[in-house]
PDB file of C-alpha atoms in Angstrom:
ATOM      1  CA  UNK A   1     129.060 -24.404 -20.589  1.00 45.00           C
ATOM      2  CA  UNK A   2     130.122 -28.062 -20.284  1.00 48.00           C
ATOM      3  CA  UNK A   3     130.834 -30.469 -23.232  1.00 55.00           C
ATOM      4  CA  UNK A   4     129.705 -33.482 -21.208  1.00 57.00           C
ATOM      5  CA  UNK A   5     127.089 -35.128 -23.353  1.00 54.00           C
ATOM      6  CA  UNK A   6     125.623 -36.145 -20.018  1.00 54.00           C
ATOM      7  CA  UNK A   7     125.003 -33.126 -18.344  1.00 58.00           C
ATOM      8  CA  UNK A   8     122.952 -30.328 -19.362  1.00 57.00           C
ATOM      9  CA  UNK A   9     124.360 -26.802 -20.183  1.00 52.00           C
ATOM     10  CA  UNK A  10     124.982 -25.988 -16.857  1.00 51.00           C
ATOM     11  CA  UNK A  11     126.954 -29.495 -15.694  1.00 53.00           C
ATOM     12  CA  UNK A  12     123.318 -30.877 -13.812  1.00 60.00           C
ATOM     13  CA  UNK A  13     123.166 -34.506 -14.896  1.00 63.00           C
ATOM     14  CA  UNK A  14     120.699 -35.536 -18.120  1.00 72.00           C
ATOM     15  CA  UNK A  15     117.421 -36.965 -16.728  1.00 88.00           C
ATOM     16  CA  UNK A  16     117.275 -40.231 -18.377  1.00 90.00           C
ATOM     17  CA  UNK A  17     114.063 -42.074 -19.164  1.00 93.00           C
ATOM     18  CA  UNK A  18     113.317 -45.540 -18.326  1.00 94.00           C
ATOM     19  CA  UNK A  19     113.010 -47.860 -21.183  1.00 96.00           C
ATOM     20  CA  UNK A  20     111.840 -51.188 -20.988  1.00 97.00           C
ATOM     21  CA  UNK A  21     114.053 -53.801 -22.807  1.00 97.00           C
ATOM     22  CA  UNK A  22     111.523 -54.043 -25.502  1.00 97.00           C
ATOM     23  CA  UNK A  23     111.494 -50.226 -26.091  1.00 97.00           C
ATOM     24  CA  UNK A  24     115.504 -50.143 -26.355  1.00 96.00           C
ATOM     25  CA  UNK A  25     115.318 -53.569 -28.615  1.00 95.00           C
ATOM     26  CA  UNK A  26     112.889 -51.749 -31.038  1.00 96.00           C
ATOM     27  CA  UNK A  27     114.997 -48.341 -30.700  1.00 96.00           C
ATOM     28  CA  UNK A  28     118.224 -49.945 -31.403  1.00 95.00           C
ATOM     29  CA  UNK A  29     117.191 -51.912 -34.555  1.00 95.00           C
ATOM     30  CA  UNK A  30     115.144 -48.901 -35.715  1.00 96.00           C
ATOM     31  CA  UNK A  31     118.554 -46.381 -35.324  1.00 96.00           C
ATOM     32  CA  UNK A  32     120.118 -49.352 -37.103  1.00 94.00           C
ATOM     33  CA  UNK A  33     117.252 -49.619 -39.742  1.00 93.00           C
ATOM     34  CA  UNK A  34     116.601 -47.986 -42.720  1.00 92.00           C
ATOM     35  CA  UNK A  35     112.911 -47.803 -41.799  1.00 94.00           C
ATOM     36  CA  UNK A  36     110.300 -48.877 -39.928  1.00 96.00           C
ATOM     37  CA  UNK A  37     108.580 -51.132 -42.016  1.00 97.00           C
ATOM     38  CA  UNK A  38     112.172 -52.728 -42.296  1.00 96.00           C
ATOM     39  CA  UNK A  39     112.343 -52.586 -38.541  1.00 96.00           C
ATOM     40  CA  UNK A  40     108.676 -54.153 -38.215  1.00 96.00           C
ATOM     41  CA  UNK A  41     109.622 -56.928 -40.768  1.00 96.00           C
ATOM     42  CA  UNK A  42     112.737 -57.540 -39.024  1.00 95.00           C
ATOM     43  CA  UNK A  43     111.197 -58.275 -35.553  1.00 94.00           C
ATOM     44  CA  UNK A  44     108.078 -59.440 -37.051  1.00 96.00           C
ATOM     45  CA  UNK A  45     105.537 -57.191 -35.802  1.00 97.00           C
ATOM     46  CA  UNK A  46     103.289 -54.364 -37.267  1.00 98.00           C
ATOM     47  CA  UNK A  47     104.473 -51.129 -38.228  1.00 97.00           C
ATOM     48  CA  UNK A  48     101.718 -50.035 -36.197  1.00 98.00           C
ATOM     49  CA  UNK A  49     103.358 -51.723 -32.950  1.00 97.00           C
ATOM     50  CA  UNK A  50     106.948 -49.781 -34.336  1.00 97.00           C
ATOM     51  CA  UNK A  51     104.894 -46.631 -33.969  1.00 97.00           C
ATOM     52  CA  UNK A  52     103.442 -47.552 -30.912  1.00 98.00           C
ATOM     53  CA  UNK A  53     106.795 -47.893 -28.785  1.00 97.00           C
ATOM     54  CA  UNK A  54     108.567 -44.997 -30.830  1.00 97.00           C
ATOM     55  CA  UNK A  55     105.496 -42.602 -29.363  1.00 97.00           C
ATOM     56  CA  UNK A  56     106.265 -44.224 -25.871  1.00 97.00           C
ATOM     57  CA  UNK A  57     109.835 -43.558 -26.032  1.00 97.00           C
ATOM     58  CA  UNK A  58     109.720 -40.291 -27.429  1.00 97.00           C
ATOM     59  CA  UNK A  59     106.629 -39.262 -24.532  1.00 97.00           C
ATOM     60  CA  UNK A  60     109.254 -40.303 -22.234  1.00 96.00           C
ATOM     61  CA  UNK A  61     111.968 -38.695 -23.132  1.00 96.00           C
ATOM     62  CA  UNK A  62     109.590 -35.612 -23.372  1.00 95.00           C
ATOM     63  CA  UNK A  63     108.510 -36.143 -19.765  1.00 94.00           C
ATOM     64  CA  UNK A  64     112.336 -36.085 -18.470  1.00 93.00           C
ATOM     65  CA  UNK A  65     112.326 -32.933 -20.462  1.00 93.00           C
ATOM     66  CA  UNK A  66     114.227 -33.739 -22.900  1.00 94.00           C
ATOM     67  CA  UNK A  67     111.993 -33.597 -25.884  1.00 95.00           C
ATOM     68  CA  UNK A  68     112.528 -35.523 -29.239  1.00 96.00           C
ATOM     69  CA  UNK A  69     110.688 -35.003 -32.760  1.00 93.00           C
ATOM     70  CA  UNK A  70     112.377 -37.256 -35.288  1.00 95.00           C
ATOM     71  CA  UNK A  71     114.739 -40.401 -35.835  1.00 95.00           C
ATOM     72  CA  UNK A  72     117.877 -37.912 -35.574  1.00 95.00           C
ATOM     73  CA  UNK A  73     117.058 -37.003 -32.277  1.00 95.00           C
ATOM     74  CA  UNK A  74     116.505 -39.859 -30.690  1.00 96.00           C
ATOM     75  CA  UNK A  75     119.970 -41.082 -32.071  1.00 96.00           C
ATOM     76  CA  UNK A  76     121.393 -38.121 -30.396  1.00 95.00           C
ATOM     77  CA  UNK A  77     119.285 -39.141 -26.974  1.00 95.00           C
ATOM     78  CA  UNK A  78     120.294 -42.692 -27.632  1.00 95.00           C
ATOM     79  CA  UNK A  79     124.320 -41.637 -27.997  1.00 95.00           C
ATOM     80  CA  UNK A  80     124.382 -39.320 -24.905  1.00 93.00           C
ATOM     81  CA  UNK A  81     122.549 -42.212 -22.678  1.00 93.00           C
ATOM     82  CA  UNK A  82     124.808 -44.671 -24.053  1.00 93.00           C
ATOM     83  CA  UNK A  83     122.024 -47.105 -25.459  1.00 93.00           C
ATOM     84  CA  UNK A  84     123.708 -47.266 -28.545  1.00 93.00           C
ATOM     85  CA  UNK A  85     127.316 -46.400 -29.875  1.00 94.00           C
ATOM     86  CA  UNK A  86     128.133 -45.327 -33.156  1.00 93.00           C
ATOM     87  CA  UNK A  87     130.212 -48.731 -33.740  1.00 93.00           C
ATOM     88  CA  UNK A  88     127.038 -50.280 -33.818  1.00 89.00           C
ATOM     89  CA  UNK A  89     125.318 -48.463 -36.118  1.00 87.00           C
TER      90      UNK A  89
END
């Protein structure tokens, strides 16, 4: 077993999903947030749109099989795939 937070169990590398820069802007000021209505007001959109691109995220993070169910694990996702460091946060 590997401690590699980039490679799977067995040492393959960690499928990473495709974001689009909007998807990792909204991400990284959600990790960052302490909510998503913060988050919404922040970028001054709808909590509604928040949802929206957390869903897409976390469907593609599910497709590279590597499934996600709350704000903790995408902060681990976003750590191992280096879209946010823990300086930042």
């Amino acid at each position: 077993m590997t401690s590699d937070p980039t490679r799977d169990s067995v040492g393959e590398p960690l499928c990473r999903p495709t974001l689009t820069p909007r998807e990792l802007e909204i991400l990284r000021l959600w990790l960052r947030s302490e909510s998503k209505t913060v988050a919404a007001s922040d970028l001054g959109i709808s909590l509604g749109t928040i949802n929206t691109h957390l869903i897409r995220i976390r469907a593609k993070y599910a497709a590279a099989g590597r499934p996600v169910a709350d704000k903790s694990g995408l902060l681990v996702r976003a750590l191992q795939d280096g879209l946010v460091s823990l300086a930042e946060l």
